[in-house]
PDB file of C-alpha atoms in Angstrom:
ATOM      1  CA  UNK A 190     108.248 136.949 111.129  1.00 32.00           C
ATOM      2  CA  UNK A 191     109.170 133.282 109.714  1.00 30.00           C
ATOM      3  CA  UNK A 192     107.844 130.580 112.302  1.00 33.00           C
ATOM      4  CA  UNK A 193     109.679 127.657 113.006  1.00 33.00           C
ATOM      5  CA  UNK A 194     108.095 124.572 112.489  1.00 39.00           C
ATOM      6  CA  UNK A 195     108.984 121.486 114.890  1.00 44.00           C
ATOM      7  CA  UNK A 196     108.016 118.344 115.110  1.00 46.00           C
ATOM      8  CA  UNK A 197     107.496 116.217 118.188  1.00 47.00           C
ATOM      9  CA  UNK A 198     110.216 114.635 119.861  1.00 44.00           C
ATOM     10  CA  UNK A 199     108.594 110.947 119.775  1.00 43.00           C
ATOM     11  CA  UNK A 200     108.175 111.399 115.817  1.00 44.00           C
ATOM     12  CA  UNK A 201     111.730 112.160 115.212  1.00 42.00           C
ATOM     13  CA  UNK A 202     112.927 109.712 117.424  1.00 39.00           C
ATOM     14  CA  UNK A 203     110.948 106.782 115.872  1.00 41.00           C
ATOM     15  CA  UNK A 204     111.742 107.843 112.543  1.00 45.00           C
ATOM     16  CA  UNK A 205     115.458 108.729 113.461  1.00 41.00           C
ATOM     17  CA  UNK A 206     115.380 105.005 115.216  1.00 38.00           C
ATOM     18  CA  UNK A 207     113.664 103.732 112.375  1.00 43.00           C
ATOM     19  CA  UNK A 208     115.749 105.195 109.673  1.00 44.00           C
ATOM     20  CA  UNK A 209     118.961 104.193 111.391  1.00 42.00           C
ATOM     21  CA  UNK A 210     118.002 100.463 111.450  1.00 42.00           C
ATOM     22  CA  UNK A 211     117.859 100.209 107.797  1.00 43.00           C
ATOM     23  CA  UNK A 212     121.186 102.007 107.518  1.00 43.00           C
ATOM     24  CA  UNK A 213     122.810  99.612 109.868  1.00 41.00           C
ATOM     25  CA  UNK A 214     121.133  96.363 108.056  1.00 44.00           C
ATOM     26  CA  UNK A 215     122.624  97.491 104.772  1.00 45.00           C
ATOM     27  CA  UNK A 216     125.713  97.564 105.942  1.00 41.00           C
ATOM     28  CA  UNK A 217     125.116  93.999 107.417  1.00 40.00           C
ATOM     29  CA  UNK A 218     123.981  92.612 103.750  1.00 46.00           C
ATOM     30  CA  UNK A 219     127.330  94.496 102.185  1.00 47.00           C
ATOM     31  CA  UNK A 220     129.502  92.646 104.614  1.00 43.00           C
ATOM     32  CA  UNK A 221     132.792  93.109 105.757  1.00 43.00           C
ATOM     33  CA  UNK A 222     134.613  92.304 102.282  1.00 45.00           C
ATOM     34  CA  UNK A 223     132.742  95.125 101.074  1.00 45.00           C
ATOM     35  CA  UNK A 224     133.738  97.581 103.580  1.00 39.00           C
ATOM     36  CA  UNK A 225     137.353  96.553 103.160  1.00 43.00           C
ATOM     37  CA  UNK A 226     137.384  96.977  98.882  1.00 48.00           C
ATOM     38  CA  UNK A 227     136.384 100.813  99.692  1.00 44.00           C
ATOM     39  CA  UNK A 228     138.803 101.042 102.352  1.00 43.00           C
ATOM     40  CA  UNK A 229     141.287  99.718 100.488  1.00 46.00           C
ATOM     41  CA  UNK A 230     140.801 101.750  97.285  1.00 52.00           C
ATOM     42  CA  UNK A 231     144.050 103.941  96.076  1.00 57.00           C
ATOM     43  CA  UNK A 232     143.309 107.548  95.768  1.00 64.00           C
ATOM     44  CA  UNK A 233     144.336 108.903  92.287  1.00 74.00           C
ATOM     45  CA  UNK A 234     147.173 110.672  91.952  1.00 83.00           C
ATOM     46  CA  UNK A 235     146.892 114.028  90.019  1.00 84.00           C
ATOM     47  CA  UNK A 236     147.758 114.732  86.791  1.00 87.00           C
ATOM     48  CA  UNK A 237     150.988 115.951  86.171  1.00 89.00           C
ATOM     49  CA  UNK A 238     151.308 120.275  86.685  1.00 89.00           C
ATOM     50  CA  UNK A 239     148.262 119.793  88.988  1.00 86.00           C
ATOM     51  CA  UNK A 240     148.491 120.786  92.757  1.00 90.00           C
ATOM     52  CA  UNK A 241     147.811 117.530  95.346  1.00 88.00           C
ATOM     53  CA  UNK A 242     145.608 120.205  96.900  1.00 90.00           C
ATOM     54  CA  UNK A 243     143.265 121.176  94.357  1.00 89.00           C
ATOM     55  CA  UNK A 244     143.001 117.543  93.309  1.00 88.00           C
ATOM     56  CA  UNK A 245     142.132 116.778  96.687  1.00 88.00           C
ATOM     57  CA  UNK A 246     139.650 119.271  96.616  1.00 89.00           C
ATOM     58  CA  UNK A 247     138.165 117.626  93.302  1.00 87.00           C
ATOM     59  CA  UNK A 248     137.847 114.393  94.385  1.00 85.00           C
ATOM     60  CA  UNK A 249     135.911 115.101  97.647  1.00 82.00           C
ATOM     61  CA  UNK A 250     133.754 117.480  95.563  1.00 80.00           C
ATOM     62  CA  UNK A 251     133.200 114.479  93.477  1.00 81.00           C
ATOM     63  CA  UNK A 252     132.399 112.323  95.917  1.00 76.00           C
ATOM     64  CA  UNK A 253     129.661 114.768  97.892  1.00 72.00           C
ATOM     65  CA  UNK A 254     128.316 114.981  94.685  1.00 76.00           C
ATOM     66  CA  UNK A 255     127.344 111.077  94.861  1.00 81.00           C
ATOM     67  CA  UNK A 256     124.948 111.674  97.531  1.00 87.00           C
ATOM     68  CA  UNK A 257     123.045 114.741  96.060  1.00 93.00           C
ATOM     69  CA  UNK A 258     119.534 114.243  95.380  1.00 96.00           C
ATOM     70  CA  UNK A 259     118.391 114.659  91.844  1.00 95.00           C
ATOM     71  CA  UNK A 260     115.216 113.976  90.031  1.00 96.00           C
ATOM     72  CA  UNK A 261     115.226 110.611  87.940  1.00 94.00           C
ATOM     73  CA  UNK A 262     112.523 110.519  85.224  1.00 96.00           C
ATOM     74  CA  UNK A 263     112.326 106.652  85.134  1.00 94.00           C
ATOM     75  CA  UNK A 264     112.211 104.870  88.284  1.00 95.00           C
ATOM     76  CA  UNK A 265     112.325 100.740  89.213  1.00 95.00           C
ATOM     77  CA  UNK A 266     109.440 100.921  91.524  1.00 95.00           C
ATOM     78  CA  UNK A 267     106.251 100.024  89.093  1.00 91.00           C
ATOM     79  CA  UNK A 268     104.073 102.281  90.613  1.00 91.00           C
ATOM     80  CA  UNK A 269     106.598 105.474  90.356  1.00 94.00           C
ATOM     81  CA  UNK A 270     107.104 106.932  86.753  1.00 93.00           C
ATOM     82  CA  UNK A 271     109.746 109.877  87.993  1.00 95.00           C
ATOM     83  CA  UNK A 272     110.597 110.715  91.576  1.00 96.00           C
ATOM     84  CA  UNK A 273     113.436 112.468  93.609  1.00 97.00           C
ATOM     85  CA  UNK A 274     115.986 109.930  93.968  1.00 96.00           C
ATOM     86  CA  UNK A 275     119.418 109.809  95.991  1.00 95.00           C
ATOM     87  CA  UNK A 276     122.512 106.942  95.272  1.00 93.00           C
ATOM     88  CA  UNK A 277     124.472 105.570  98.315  1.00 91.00           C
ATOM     89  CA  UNK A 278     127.065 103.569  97.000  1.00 88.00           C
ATOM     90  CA  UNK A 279     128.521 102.735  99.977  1.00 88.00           C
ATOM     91  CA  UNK A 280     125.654 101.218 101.210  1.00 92.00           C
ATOM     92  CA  UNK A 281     124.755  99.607  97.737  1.00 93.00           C
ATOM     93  CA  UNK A 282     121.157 101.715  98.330  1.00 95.00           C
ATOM     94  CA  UNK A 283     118.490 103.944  96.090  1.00 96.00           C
ATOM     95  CA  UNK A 284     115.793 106.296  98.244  1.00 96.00           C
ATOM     96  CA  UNK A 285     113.126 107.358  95.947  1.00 97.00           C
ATOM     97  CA  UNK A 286     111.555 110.295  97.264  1.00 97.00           C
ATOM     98  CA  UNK A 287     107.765 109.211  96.845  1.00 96.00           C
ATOM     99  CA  UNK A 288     104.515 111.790  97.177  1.00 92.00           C
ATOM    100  CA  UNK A 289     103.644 108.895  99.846  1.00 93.00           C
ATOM    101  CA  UNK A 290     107.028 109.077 101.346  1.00 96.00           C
ATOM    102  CA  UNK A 291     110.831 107.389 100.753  1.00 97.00           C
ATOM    103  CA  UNK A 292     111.292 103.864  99.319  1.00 97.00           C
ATOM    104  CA  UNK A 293     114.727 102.298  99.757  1.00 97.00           C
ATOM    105  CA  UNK A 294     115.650  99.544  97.046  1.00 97.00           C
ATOM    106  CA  UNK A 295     119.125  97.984  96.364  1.00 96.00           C
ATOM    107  CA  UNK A 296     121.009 100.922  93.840  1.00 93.00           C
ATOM    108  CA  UNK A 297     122.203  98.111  91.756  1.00 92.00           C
ATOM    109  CA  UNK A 298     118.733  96.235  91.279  1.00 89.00           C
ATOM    110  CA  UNK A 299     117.090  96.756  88.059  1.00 87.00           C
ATOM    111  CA  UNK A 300     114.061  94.793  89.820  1.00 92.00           C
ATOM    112  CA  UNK A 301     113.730  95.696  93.107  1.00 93.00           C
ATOM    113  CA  UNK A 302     113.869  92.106  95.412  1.00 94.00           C
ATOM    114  CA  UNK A 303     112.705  94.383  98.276  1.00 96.00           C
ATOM    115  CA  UNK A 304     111.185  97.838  98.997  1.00 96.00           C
ATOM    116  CA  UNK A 305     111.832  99.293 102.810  1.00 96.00           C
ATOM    117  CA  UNK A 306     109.685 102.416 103.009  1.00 96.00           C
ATOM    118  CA  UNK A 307     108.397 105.247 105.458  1.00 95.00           C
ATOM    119  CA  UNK A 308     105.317 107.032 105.914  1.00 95.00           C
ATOM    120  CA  UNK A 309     104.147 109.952 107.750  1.00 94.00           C
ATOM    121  CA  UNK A 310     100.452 109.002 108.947  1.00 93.00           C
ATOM    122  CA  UNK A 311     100.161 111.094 112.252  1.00 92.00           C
ATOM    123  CA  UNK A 312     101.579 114.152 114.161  1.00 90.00           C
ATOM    124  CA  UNK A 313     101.284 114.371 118.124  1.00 88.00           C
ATOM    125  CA  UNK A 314     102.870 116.227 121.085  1.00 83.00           C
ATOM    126  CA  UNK A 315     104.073 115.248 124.058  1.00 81.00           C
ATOM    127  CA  UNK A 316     100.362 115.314 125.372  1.00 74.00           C
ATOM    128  CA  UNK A 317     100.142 112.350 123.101  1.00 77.00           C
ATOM    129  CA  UNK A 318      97.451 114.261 120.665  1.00 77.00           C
ATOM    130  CA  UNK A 319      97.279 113.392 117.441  1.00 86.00           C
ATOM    131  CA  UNK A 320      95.831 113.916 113.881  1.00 91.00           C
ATOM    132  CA  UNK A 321      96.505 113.375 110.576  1.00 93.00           C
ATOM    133  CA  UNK A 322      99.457 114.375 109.108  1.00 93.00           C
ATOM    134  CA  UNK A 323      99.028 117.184 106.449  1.00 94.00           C
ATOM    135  CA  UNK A 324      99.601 116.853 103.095  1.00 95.00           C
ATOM    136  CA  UNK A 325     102.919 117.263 101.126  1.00 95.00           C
ATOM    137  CA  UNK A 326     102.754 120.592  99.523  1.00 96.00           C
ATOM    138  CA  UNK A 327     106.106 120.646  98.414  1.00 95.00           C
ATOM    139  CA  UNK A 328     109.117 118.742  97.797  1.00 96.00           C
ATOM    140  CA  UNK A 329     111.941 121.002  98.303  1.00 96.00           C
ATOM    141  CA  UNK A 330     115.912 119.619  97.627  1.00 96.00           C
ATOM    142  CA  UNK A 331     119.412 121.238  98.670  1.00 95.00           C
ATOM    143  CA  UNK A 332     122.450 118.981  97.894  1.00 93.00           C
ATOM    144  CA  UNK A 333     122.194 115.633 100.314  1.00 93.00           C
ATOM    145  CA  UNK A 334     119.356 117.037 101.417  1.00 96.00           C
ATOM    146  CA  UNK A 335     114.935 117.249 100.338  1.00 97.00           C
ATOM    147  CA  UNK A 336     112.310 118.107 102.595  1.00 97.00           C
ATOM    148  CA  UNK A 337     108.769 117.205 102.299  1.00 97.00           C
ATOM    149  CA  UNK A 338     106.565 120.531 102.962  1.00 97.00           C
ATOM    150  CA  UNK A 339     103.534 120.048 105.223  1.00 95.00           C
ATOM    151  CA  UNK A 340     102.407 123.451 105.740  1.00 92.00           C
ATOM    152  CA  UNK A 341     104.091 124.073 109.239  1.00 90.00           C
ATOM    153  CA  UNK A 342     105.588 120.518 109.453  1.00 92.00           C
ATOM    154  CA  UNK A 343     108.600 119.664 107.697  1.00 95.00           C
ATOM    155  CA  UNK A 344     109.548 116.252 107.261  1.00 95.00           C
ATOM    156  CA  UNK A 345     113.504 116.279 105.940  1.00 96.00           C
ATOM    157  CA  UNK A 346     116.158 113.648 105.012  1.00 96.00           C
ATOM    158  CA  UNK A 347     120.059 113.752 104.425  1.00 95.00           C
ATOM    159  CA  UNK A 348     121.704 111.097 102.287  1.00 91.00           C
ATOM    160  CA  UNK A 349     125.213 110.621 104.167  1.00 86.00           C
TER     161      UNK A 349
END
């Protein structure tokens, strides 16, 4: 039998909260102009004897394909050498996926001016006991998405 691992309400919610508040910052430092050039951007129309459809298809596929995370042997944080790493153009962001946790930088920063990061120190129920968090034992990706393994605890983020 496989055993689901949860993690407390509280934590998810705090990092959830937390998480979301850099998302909506970044989109207060792109600005409005920003917002409008992707808004405004033509689609492509598809190459002559190729169905609207499947070019549709293509171009969305593209797109998704943005946000995957993939590994990234160089890195602009000095202390990382190679990490997990996931583009959000939209957003003008980079997450490294750290062994210490995610660090967001600007994507289009070849020195970071900033480094917003998270950090799993402590687990806790409801009951409001807590310990250490375990250690990562694995770093497992799927498309938009990585987890960080912590025995029964799993720690995941989706780059959307």
């Amino acid at each position: 039998m496989i055993k689901r691992a949860r993690a407390p309400h509280w934590a998810l919610f705090v990092l959830c909260v937390s998480f979301a508040a850099v998302l909506s910052a970044s989109c207060l430092l792109a600005g409005p102009a920003a917002w409008a050039e992707v808004a405004a951007a033509p689609a492509a129309a598809p190459p002559a004897g190729v169905s609207a459809d499947w070019w549709g298809q293509v171009q969305k596929d593209i797109a998704a394909g943005e946000y995957s995370v993939t590994w990234q042997d160089e890195t602009v944080l000095p202390e990382v050498a190679g990490a997990y790493q996931a583009p959000n153009r939209a957003h003008d962001l980079r997450t490294y996926f750290t062994e210490a946790g995610p660090r967001v930088v600007r994507r289009t920063s070849e020195t970071p001016e900033w480094v917003w990061g998270l950090e799993l120190l402590a687990i806790g129920d409801c009951g409001l006991r807590i310990e250490d968090a375990p250690p990562v034992e694995e770093l497992r990706v799927n498309g938009n998405r990585i987890e960080y393994r912590r025995g029964d605890v799993v720690e995941w983020y989706v780059n959307a």
